[in-house]
Amino acid sequence: MTIGGLISMLLSLAFVVGLTAWSYYRVLTAPEPPPHEVEEFHSA
Amino acid sequence: MTQKQEWGSRLGVILAVSGSAVGLGNFLRFPGQAAQNGGGSFMIPYFCALLLLGIPIGWAEWAMGRYGGRKGFHSAPAILGVIGKGAIARYLGVIGVLIPLAVYFYYLLIESWCLAYAYEYFTGGIGVNGKAPIDEQNRVSKAFFDNIAGNEFDGVMVGGGIHESVVFWAIVFAVNVFFVYRGLSKGIEKFCQWAMPAMAVCAVVVLVRVLTLGTPDPAKPDQNVVNGLGAMWNPSFEALANPQTWLAAAGQIFFSLSVGFGVIINYASYLRRRDDVVVSGITASSTNELFEVGFGGMITIPAAFVFLGASGTLAAVQTGSFGLGFQTLPVVFAQMPAGNLIGGIWFFMLFLAAITSSLSMLQPTLAFFEEALGVSRRKAMTLVVIVALAGSAFVIWFSKGGVARDTLDNWVGTLGIFVLAMVQIVCFGWVFGIERGWSAIHEGAHLKLWPVFKFVFKYVTPLYLIAVFLAFCWNNLGDWWAKVLESPVQQMTIGLIVATIVLLVIITRIGEKRWRALGLDLDGREPPADETRGGGAR
């Protein structure tokens, strides 16, 4: 494996792992929508 | 208008969309494409396509689906009729039901292969002797695959007794129908909440096994895991000057993320008004990327390289995804310590990847039949089962050389996806309008997109998509059509596609009349009712 191969592998892995971790952090820490909207939804 | 369905949690819908996206292509197609198109340098056009093509189309689909859901619609024809403001977009939206349904015709069979392989490995292997000469191992592996896939001649899978593939196909079909019929939150969501983590655990086990292989044969010191990673990741920057590399990268992103497939738009239609589609969209995409780059890029090619060397790996990659996954990897597992266990885990993981995708293919058709025909869920499910059985029976019967399967994959699973994605992004950016689209994306969002993405949605993504589509047609359509003219089976398969389109158009016409009679705003002339009566803050 060349240095270029190592760098491209590590950068790619860092990007996808970082993006996934950040995304799940945002999902799990975001507040839930107000409960009344669940009732109103689908009433169109 | 139809029985109310909704997601149980925001994580549930993300895992369901991720499950739909993560499939065999993540583990088998991606590494082959990368290794053949510049290795590590392939990731430059790959990530460009992710950011400019895959993620923006995904966001547009999430937003369009939720907007259509707020008007009471859940199928691609109805939703695109609203977003595209009229009958043309509505009938083009038929492609959003055709794709998941027609792909399901053959995908279920591939899913059953994965389960059959997993079963065989957990119960002793497929008969490849790792100590035999390599040609003999390849012969046994190929013979097993040809038998499972019914490659030898048409009708082999249903003639002369009950074929193993048909048994596994019946099992996976029953499991699919069971979970889809249970509904979104109790069926698909529950299954994906279990299956996605299980898939990740299986992938980690196989990854650890591959990365700890070291140098299994001291007589061949070059065939070690570090060089195996090099075979996958060493960059070849001259490949970037080849347009084929950029086309391959865009194609991989496009097919991998399930955009333009008719699934996301359906799944998103069950979201609540204030759900965050920006973060949900990027989370589903990043989960797919984790499986594709993090596992697909680290397992398949290095494992093949360690046991087969550079030339053997190259030959395996050139056999395509099925050759690599179902013929070459069994040879690799035969030579690997604890190979049967690892092989079983690997194919079970592929089965989970496949079933989370196939579940998502039935749901859009079910929703379409329910809302267009105005029938109960049970009746709509019965109709879905009849159509899916008819299409699958066709693919099972015409199994020789996978001709029917490949024809469906080319004309619907590949070409159709491009067409639907273009229809969607044009409707979103140009007919619905980028300002309204921008508002629709950001409703309930806790993350605001950079304003530059407005320009991306309106100009960059459509132009990028059209360029890739034209290059794709230039490279493939002439060849595909010549093959159709030569092969009666391909002609019959095209007939099956046309018959399915006619059925869906007729049902859309019935739905159109019903929706008008019910006074629904099927041409998207008015804002959603919850907006006009002030339900929820803006």
XYZ file of C-alpha atoms in Angstrom:
582
model
C 0.000 0.000 0.000
C 1.393 3.365 -0.967
C 1.331 6.543 1.142
C -1.236 7.948 -1.303
C -3.411 4.878 -0.789
C -3.155 5.190 2.981
C -4.052 8.880 2.885
C -7.030 8.395 0.571
C -8.300 5.504 2.685
C -7.964 7.407 5.963
C -9.521 10.598 4.563
C -12.459 8.713 3.063
C -13.073 6.759 6.252
C -12.741 9.882 8.399
C -15.250 11.709 6.193
C -17.945 9.009 6.252
C -17.477 8.099 9.923
C -17.418 11.777 10.957
C -20.473 12.641 8.878
C -22.407 9.667 10.229
C -21.488 10.386 13.850
C -22.389 14.069 13.497
C -25.705 13.224 11.783
C -26.798 10.768 14.460
C -25.781 13.227 17.163
C -28.057 15.829 15.548
C -30.927 13.359 15.245
C -30.700 12.060 18.785
C -30.324 15.470 20.429
C -32.977 17.366 18.418
C -36.219 18.213 20.275
C -39.369 16.251 19.336
C -42.050 18.153 17.364
C -45.044 19.416 19.431
C -47.471 16.520 20.120
C -50.542 18.364 18.770
C -49.111 18.249 15.253
C -49.290 14.491 15.294
C -53.045 14.786 15.740
C -53.401 17.429 13.045
C -51.350 15.565 10.518
C -53.140 13.573 7.827
C -56.340 15.515 8.372
C -56.005 17.229 5.005
C -58.860 8.682 2.582
C -56.809 5.558 3.389
C -55.956 3.837 6.633
C -53.650 6.156 8.562
C -50.020 5.113 8.630
C -47.157 6.903 10.319
C -43.642 6.354 11.544
C -43.115 5.547 15.205
C -39.965 7.650 15.638
C -37.636 9.840 13.624
C -34.811 7.346 14.084
C -37.144 4.661 12.759
C -37.766 6.405 9.454
C -34.051 7.157 9.058
C -33.169 3.495 9.591
C -35.919 2.457 7.178
C -34.626 4.801 4.451
C -31.037 3.729 5.189
C -32.121 0.099 5.015
C -33.687 0.772 1.658
C -30.456 2.334 0.389
C -27.961 -0.164 1.801
C -28.013 -3.190 -0.460
C -25.744 -5.635 -2.210
C -24.263 -2.821 -4.285
C -22.643 -1.292 -1.193
C -20.599 -4.413 -0.543
C -20.129 -5.828 -4.055
C -20.554 -3.088 -6.674
C -18.777 -0.179 -4.977
C -15.412 -1.906 -4.373
C -15.353 -3.204 -7.946
C -16.119 0.226 -9.375
C -13.497 1.934 -7.189
C -10.763 -0.622 -7.873
C -11.365 -0.433 -11.639
C -11.586 3.368 -11.800
C -8.567 4.818 -10.087
C -8.662 3.298 -6.570
C -8.338 6.056 -3.978
C -8.614 8.800 -6.595
C -12.087 7.430 -7.483
C -13.238 8.949 -4.197
C -12.823 12.512 -5.566
C -15.553 12.225 -8.239
C -17.448 9.931 -5.885
C -17.733 12.514 -3.096
C -18.423 15.301 -5.638
C -21.377 13.253 -6.906
C -22.501 12.611 -3.342
C -22.578 16.318 -2.483
C -23.938 17.661 -5.789
C -26.177 14.842 -6.957
C -27.083 12.249 -4.350
C -27.724 14.327 -1.245
C -29.573 17.207 -3.032
C -31.924 14.838 -4.896
C -32.466 13.010 -1.616
C -33.393 16.249 0.185
C -35.767 17.174 -2.649
C -37.450 13.772 -2.389
C -37.805 14.030 1.388
C -39.357 17.496 1.052
C -41.676 16.571 -1.843
C -42.830 13.416 -0.080
C -43.661 15.238 3.128
C -45.453 18.022 1.237
C -47.540 15.451 -0.662
C -48.285 13.639 2.594
C -49.662 16.851 4.102
C -52.169 16.867 1.250
C -53.113 13.274 2.020
C -51.132 11.604 -0.778
C -48.529 8.866 -0.398
C -47.749 7.586 -3.889
C -45.304 9.017 -6.427
C -47.941 9.697 -9.130
C -50.171 11.641 -6.735
C -47.298 13.506 -5.059
C -45.584 14.441 -8.325
C -48.971 15.577 -9.656
C -49.119 18.007 -6.725
C -45.490 19.129 -7.000
C -45.499 19.195 -10.824
C -48.950 20.831 -10.880
C -50.749 18.631 -13.334
C -51.376 15.435 -15.217
C -48.024 15.258 -17.041
C -46.034 15.061 -13.829
C -48.659 12.738 -12.330
C -48.361 10.214 -15.170
C -44.571 10.509 -15.219
C -44.830 9.712 -11.505
C -45.991 6.225 -12.533
C -42.265 5.508 -12.955
C -41.985 5.967 -9.182
C -44.200 2.913 -8.690
C -42.894 0.966 -11.682
C -39.286 1.026 -10.455
C -39.748 -0.483 -6.988
C -42.330 -2.973 -8.283
C -40.383 -4.193 -11.336
C -37.066 -4.272 -9.482
C -38.830 -6.335 -6.816
C -39.620 -8.961 -9.490
C -35.933 -9.970 -9.620
C -34.485 -8.519 -6.428
C -36.430 -10.996 -4.311
C -34.690 -13.830 -6.098
C -31.254 -12.354 -5.362
C -32.322 -11.927 -1.749
C -33.220 -15.621 -1.634
C -29.730 -16.536 -2.940
C -28.212 -14.670 0.008
C -30.376 -16.582 2.469
C -29.630 -19.879 0.709
C -25.860 -19.209 0.835
C -26.057 -18.203 4.511
C -27.975 -21.387 5.309
C -25.464 -23.532 3.411
C -22.489 -21.905 5.143
C -23.982 -22.230 8.608
C -24.696 -25.913 7.897
C -21.294 -26.915 6.489
C -20.431 -24.842 3.429
C -21.149 -25.044 -0.303
C -18.648 -27.803 -1.036
C -15.593 -25.762 -2.080
C -12.436 -27.477 -0.806
C -9.819 -24.876 0.095
C -7.001 -27.407 -0.376
C -7.983 -28.316 -3.936
C -6.351 -26.617 -6.954
C -7.726 -23.104 -7.458
C -9.340 -23.991 -10.797
C -11.253 -26.819 -9.115
C -12.408 -24.461 -6.352
C -13.617 -21.958 -8.941
C -15.434 -24.730 -10.830
C -17.279 -25.949 -7.722
C -18.171 -22.420 -6.660
C -19.470 -21.534 -10.125
C -21.467 -24.770 -10.338
C -23.127 -24.022 -7.008
C -24.010 -20.496 -8.092
C -25.298 -21.652 -11.497
C -27.546 -24.143 -9.733
C -28.883 -21.612 -7.224
C -29.436 -18.974 -9.925
C -30.861 -21.441 -12.465
C -28.309 -20.224 -14.990
C -28.190 -23.406 -17.063
C -31.559 -23.299 -18.804
C -35.007 -21.743 -18.536
C -37.489 -23.467 -16.284
C -34.794 -25.341 -14.357
C -35.874 -23.783 -11.082
C -39.414 -25.167 -11.221
C -38.910 -28.372 -13.185
C -37.969 -31.814 -11.823
C -38.938 -31.383 -8.184
C -38.773 -28.466 -5.803
C -35.640 -26.416 -6.434
C -33.761 -25.072 -3.415
C -33.955 -21.510 -4.755
C -37.721 -21.645 -5.026
C -37.997 -22.788 -1.396
C -35.860 -19.865 -0.191
C -37.679 -17.507 -2.549
C -41.031 -18.559 -1.040
C -39.665 -18.019 2.479
C -38.348 -14.512 1.789
C -41.521 -13.551 -0.100
C -43.670 -14.626 2.863
C -41.437 -12.668 5.268
C -41.654 -9.585 3.031
C -45.434 -9.712 2.786
C -45.756 -10.269 6.543
C -43.702 -7.203 7.530
C -45.136 -4.881 4.875
C -48.693 -5.884 5.738
C -48.069 -5.142 9.423
C -47.611 -1.506 8.445
C -44.944 1.151 8.626
C -44.236 1.406 12.344
C -45.113 -2.161 13.388
C -43.622 -3.839 10.331
C -40.958 -2.078 8.265
C -39.713 0.240 11.026
C -39.567 -2.471 13.682
C -37.705 -4.789 11.328
C -35.188 -2.136 10.263
C -34.548 -1.101 13.869
C -33.363 -4.632 14.483
C -31.868 -5.435 11.079
C -29.666 -2.360 10.591
C -27.684 -2.752 13.837
C -27.481 -6.518 13.180
C -26.084 -5.792 9.720
C -23.496 -3.459 11.232
C -22.446 -6.110 13.776
C -22.074 -8.738 11.011
C -20.033 -6.277 8.932
C -17.733 -5.496 11.866
C -17.138 -9.218 12.512
C -16.219 -9.857 8.871
C -14.107 -6.682 8.738
C -12.106 -7.701 11.820
C -11.566 -11.164 10.328
C -10.318 -9.709 7.033
C -8.048 -7.103 8.654
C -6.434 -9.768 10.864
C -5.662 -12.179 8.008
C -2.049 -10.994 7.856
C -0.101 -13.096 5.348
C -1.906 -16.443 5.267
C 0.515 -18.107 2.816
C 4.177 -17.472 3.774
C 5.180 -18.691 0.307
C 3.396 -15.645 -1.137
C 4.523 -12.761 1.108
C 3.105 -10.109 -1.258
C -0.406 -11.436 -0.760
C -1.024 -9.771 2.581
C -3.833 -7.628 3.931
C -1.906 -4.339 3.673
C -1.312 -4.889 -0.035
C -4.949 -5.967 -0.297
C -6.002 -2.572 1.049
C -3.564 -1.040 -1.428
C -5.320 -2.862 -4.293
C -8.472 -1.059 -3.286
C -7.147 2.341 -2.216
C -3.871 3.135 -4.020
C -4.729 6.182 -6.137
C -4.219 6.387 -9.860
C -4.721 10.067 -10.574
C -4.563 9.707 -14.353
C -7.974 7.990 -14.064
C -9.427 11.401 -13.181
C -8.781 12.548 -16.741
C -11.025 9.764 -18.029
C -14.738 10.777 -18.242
C -15.649 7.137 -17.598
C -14.330 7.496 -14.030
C -16.669 10.428 -13.353
C -19.575 8.605 -14.937
C -18.894 5.484 -12.883
C -18.675 7.532 -9.666
C -21.913 9.397 -10.358
C -23.650 6.156 -11.291
C -22.480 4.442 -8.123
C -23.698 7.281 -5.886
C -26.942 7.484 -7.737
C -27.841 3.800 -7.538
C -26.482 3.366 -4.036
C -28.506 6.084 -2.304
C -31.903 4.883 -3.603
C -32.630 8.348 -4.996
C -34.919 8.367 -8.024
C -36.307 5.029 -6.895
C -39.765 6.051 -5.697
C -39.104 4.904 -2.131
C -37.950 8.034 -0.287
C -40.849 10.091 -1.655
C -43.273 7.460 -0.330
C -41.577 7.002 3.045
C -41.320 10.788 3.575
C -45.036 11.228 2.912
C -45.712 9.705 6.344
C -43.560 12.283 8.157
C -45.021 14.921 10.433
C -45.064 18.550 9.387
C -42.314 19.621 11.774
C -39.992 16.675 11.261
C -36.500 17.706 10.228
C -35.938 16.468 6.668
C -32.546 18.180 6.335
C -30.935 16.159 9.105
C -32.985 13.035 8.331
C -31.883 13.131 4.697
C -28.215 13.558 5.424
C -28.302 10.941 8.184
C -29.833 8.333 5.880
C -27.255 9.169 3.190
C -24.324 9.060 5.598
C -25.469 5.694 6.972
C -25.427 4.356 3.439
C -21.941 5.798 2.926
C -20.683 4.234 6.137
C -21.712 0.802 4.904
C -20.418 1.449 1.402
C -17.042 3.083 2.049
C -16.403 1.915 5.613
C -17.316 -1.734 5.100
C -17.653 -2.326 1.349
C -14.357 -0.575 0.682
C -12.483 -2.447 3.393
C -13.692 -6.038 3.063
C -14.269 -7.407 -0.424
C -11.163 -6.463 -2.424
C -8.617 -6.969 0.417
C -10.088 -10.415 1.192
C -9.956 -11.461 -2.450
C -6.410 -10.086 -2.861
C -4.992 -11.948 0.137
C -5.996 -15.339 -1.255
C -6.177 -14.799 -5.008
C -3.458 -12.202 -5.617
C -3.610 -9.168 -7.888
C -4.513 -11.002 -11.104
C -7.142 -13.183 -9.421
C -8.742 -10.126 -7.802
C -8.801 -8.238 -11.086
C -10.403 -11.205 -12.826
C -12.977 -11.447 -10.031
C -13.847 -7.753 -10.256
C -14.358 -8.069 -13.996
C -16.977 -10.789 -13.480
C -19.251 -8.137 -11.956
C -21.030 -7.956 -8.619
C -22.577 -11.422 -8.767
C -19.343 -13.050 -9.905
C -17.399 -11.330 -7.133
C -19.953 -11.957 -4.412
C -21.324 -15.390 -5.197
C -18.455 -17.125 -7.030
C -15.147 -15.576 -5.962
C -15.809 -14.898 -2.285
C -16.844 -18.533 -1.623
C -13.368 -19.512 -2.889
C -11.881 -16.949 -0.504
C -13.943 -18.261 2.422
C -12.841 -21.814 1.628
C -9.217 -20.810 2.230
C -9.875 -18.572 5.212
C -9.583 -19.854 8.790
C -13.147 -20.163 10.199
C -14.271 -19.620 6.599
C -17.676 -21.287 6.931
C -18.601 -19.155 9.931
C -17.385 -15.945 8.296
C -19.076 -16.926 5.023
C -22.341 -17.532 6.870
C -22.124 -14.164 8.619
C -21.219 -12.435 5.339
C -24.160 -13.872 3.409
C -26.544 -13.307 6.305
C -25.409 -9.674 6.283
C -26.098 -9.513 2.535
C -29.517 -11.051 3.200
C -30.291 -8.321 5.758
C -29.088 -5.663 3.307
C -31.343 -7.155 0.648
C -34.474 -7.620 2.750
C -34.393 -4.089 4.175
C -34.319 -2.930 0.542
C -37.018 -5.292 -0.725
C -39.426 -4.275 2.057
C -39.129 -0.705 0.831
C -40.012 -1.799 -2.717
C -43.423 -3.217 -1.801
C -44.609 -0.288 0.323
C -44.852 2.342 -2.501
C -46.952 -0.024 -4.623
C -49.178 -0.875 -1.669
C -49.734 2.812 -0.885
C -50.470 3.526 -4.563
C -53.067 0.762 -4.897
C -54.705 1.792 -1.618
C -55.079 5.466 -2.424
C -55.758 5.213 -6.164
C -58.332 2.422 -5.960
C -59.729 3.461 -2.575
C -59.601 -0.111 -1.292
C -58.708 -1.508 2.119
C -55.119 -2.352 3.021
C -55.960 -6.062 2.851
C -57.345 -5.794 -0.690
C -54.467 -3.597 -1.838
C -51.977 -6.077 -0.359
C -53.703 -8.941 -2.180
C -53.328 -7.067 -5.459
C -49.662 -6.312 -4.721
C -49.034 -9.996 -3.985
C -50.715 -11.074 -7.240
C -48.690 -8.638 -9.357
C -45.425 -9.397 -7.510
C -46.016 -13.140 -7.857
C -46.701 -12.845 -11.580
C -43.560 -10.772 -12.200
C -41.357 -12.932 -9.989
C -42.666 -16.126 -11.625
C -41.602 -14.696 -14.982
C -38.064 -14.031 -13.723
C -37.866 -17.433 -12.020
C -38.960 -19.242 -15.182
C -36.658 -17.324 -17.560
C -33.598 -17.857 -15.396
C -31.099 -18.925 -18.077
C -28.048 -16.685 -17.933
C -30.029 -14.157 -15.862
C -31.304 -12.596 -19.117
C -34.757 -11.583 -17.835
C -33.224 -10.320 -14.589
C -30.596 -8.227 -16.374
C -33.132 -6.807 -18.822
C -35.341 -5.597 -15.963
C -32.305 -4.209 -14.192
C -31.142 -2.296 -17.278
C -34.399 -0.831 -18.517
C -36.143 -0.213 -15.199
C -33.588 -0.466 -12.387
C -31.055 1.720 -14.210
C -32.625 3.791 -16.994
C -35.875 4.338 -15.071
C -34.014 5.710 -12.064
C -32.315 8.372 -14.173
C -35.620 9.410 -15.750
C -37.498 9.596 -12.450
C -34.710 11.573 -10.788
C -34.751 14.109 -13.632
C -38.548 14.412 -13.453
C -38.337 14.939 -9.698
C -35.558 17.504 -9.660
C -37.151 19.501 -12.522
C -40.563 19.447 -10.822
C -38.979 20.488 -7.526
C -36.644 23.238 -8.729
C -38.586 24.617 -11.693
C -42.317 23.804 -11.472
C -42.944 23.777 -7.734
C -40.369 26.566 -7.556
C -37.063 26.761 -5.737
C -38.347 29.291 -3.177
C -41.268 27.076 -2.167
C -39.014 24.062 -2.311
C -36.499 25.794 -0.071
C -39.271 26.546 2.450
C -40.553 22.958 2.225
C -37.097 21.585 2.981
C -36.562 23.900 5.928
C -39.926 23.463 7.615
C -39.132 21.943 10.991
C -35.406 21.886 10.228
C -32.929 22.613 13.000
C -30.167 22.996 10.470
C -30.238 25.619 7.740
C -28.633 24.716 4.439
C -26.056 27.058 2.927
C -27.803 29.402 0.419
C -25.504 28.067 -2.305
C -27.616 24.913 -2.282
C -30.481 26.898 -3.877
C -28.236 27.295 -6.901
C -27.262 23.632 -6.653
C -30.911 22.458 -6.602
C -31.923 24.652 -9.494
C -28.948 24.446 -11.833
C -26.066 22.223 -10.775
C -27.935 19.030 -9.925
C -30.199 19.038 -13.015
C -27.290 19.804 -15.359
C -25.022 17.268 -13.674
C -27.792 14.694 -13.929
C -28.529 15.423 -17.577
C -24.825 15.203 -18.468
C -24.469 11.864 -16.699
C -27.703 10.588 -18.242
C -26.671 11.525 -21.792
C -23.257 9.944 -21.354
C -24.901 6.863 -19.906
C -27.339 6.585 -22.844
C -24.522 7.115 -25.327
C -22.537 4.295 -23.752
C -25.334 1.781 -23.275
C -28.608 2.271 -25.103
C -27.482 1.147 -28.553
C -25.998 -2.042 -27.166
C -29.023 -2.747 -24.979
C -31.456 -2.280 -27.832
C -29.424 -4.519 -30.162
C -29.610 -7.256 -27.526
C -33.370 -6.836 -27.221
C -33.737 -7.304 -30.972
C -31.688 -10.511 -30.806
C -33.265 -12.165 -27.774
C -36.896 -13.360 -27.528
C -36.580 -13.503 -23.723
C -35.516 -9.853 -23.639
C -38.443 -8.980 -25.898
C -40.856 -10.771 -23.555
C -39.275 -8.963 -20.596
C -39.831 -5.623 -22.317
C -43.432 -6.818 -22.823
C -43.691 -7.451 -19.085
C -42.441 -3.923 -18.384
C -44.922 -2.406 -20.846
C -47.792 -4.459 -19.374
C -46.867 -3.255 -15.887
C -46.768 0.364 -17.085
C -50.203 0.002 -18.697
C -51.623 -1.448 -15.473
C -50.172 1.403 -13.409
C -51.390 4.068 -15.851
C -54.925 2.634 -15.735
C -54.850 2.642 -11.931
C -53.526 6.220 -11.956
C -56.442 7.202 -14.209
C -58.888 5.570 -11.783
C -57.204 7.355 -8.900
C -57.290 10.678 -10.714
C -61.085 10.414 -11.095
C -61.505 9.358 -7.472
C -59.356 12.176 -6.113
C -61.230 14.743 -8.184
C -64.573 13.361 -7.019
C -63.355 13.625 -3.431
C -62.434 17.261 -4.005
C -58.723 16.727 -3.350
C -56.231 19.253 -4.673
C -54.455 16.803 -6.943
C -52.887 19.508 -9.140
C -51.273 21.360 -6.244
C -53.184 24.613 -6.725
C -53.603 25.366 -3.030
C -51.364 25.178 0.038
C -51.865 22.209 2.390
C -54.943 22.458 4.629
C -52.878 22.477 7.830
C -51.084 25.567 6.515
C -54.224 27.552 5.641
C -55.850 26.908 8.996
C -52.654 27.806 10.778
C -51.867 24.430 12.255
C -48.355 24.758 13.606
C -46.064 27.727 13.628
C -44.093 28.789 10.631
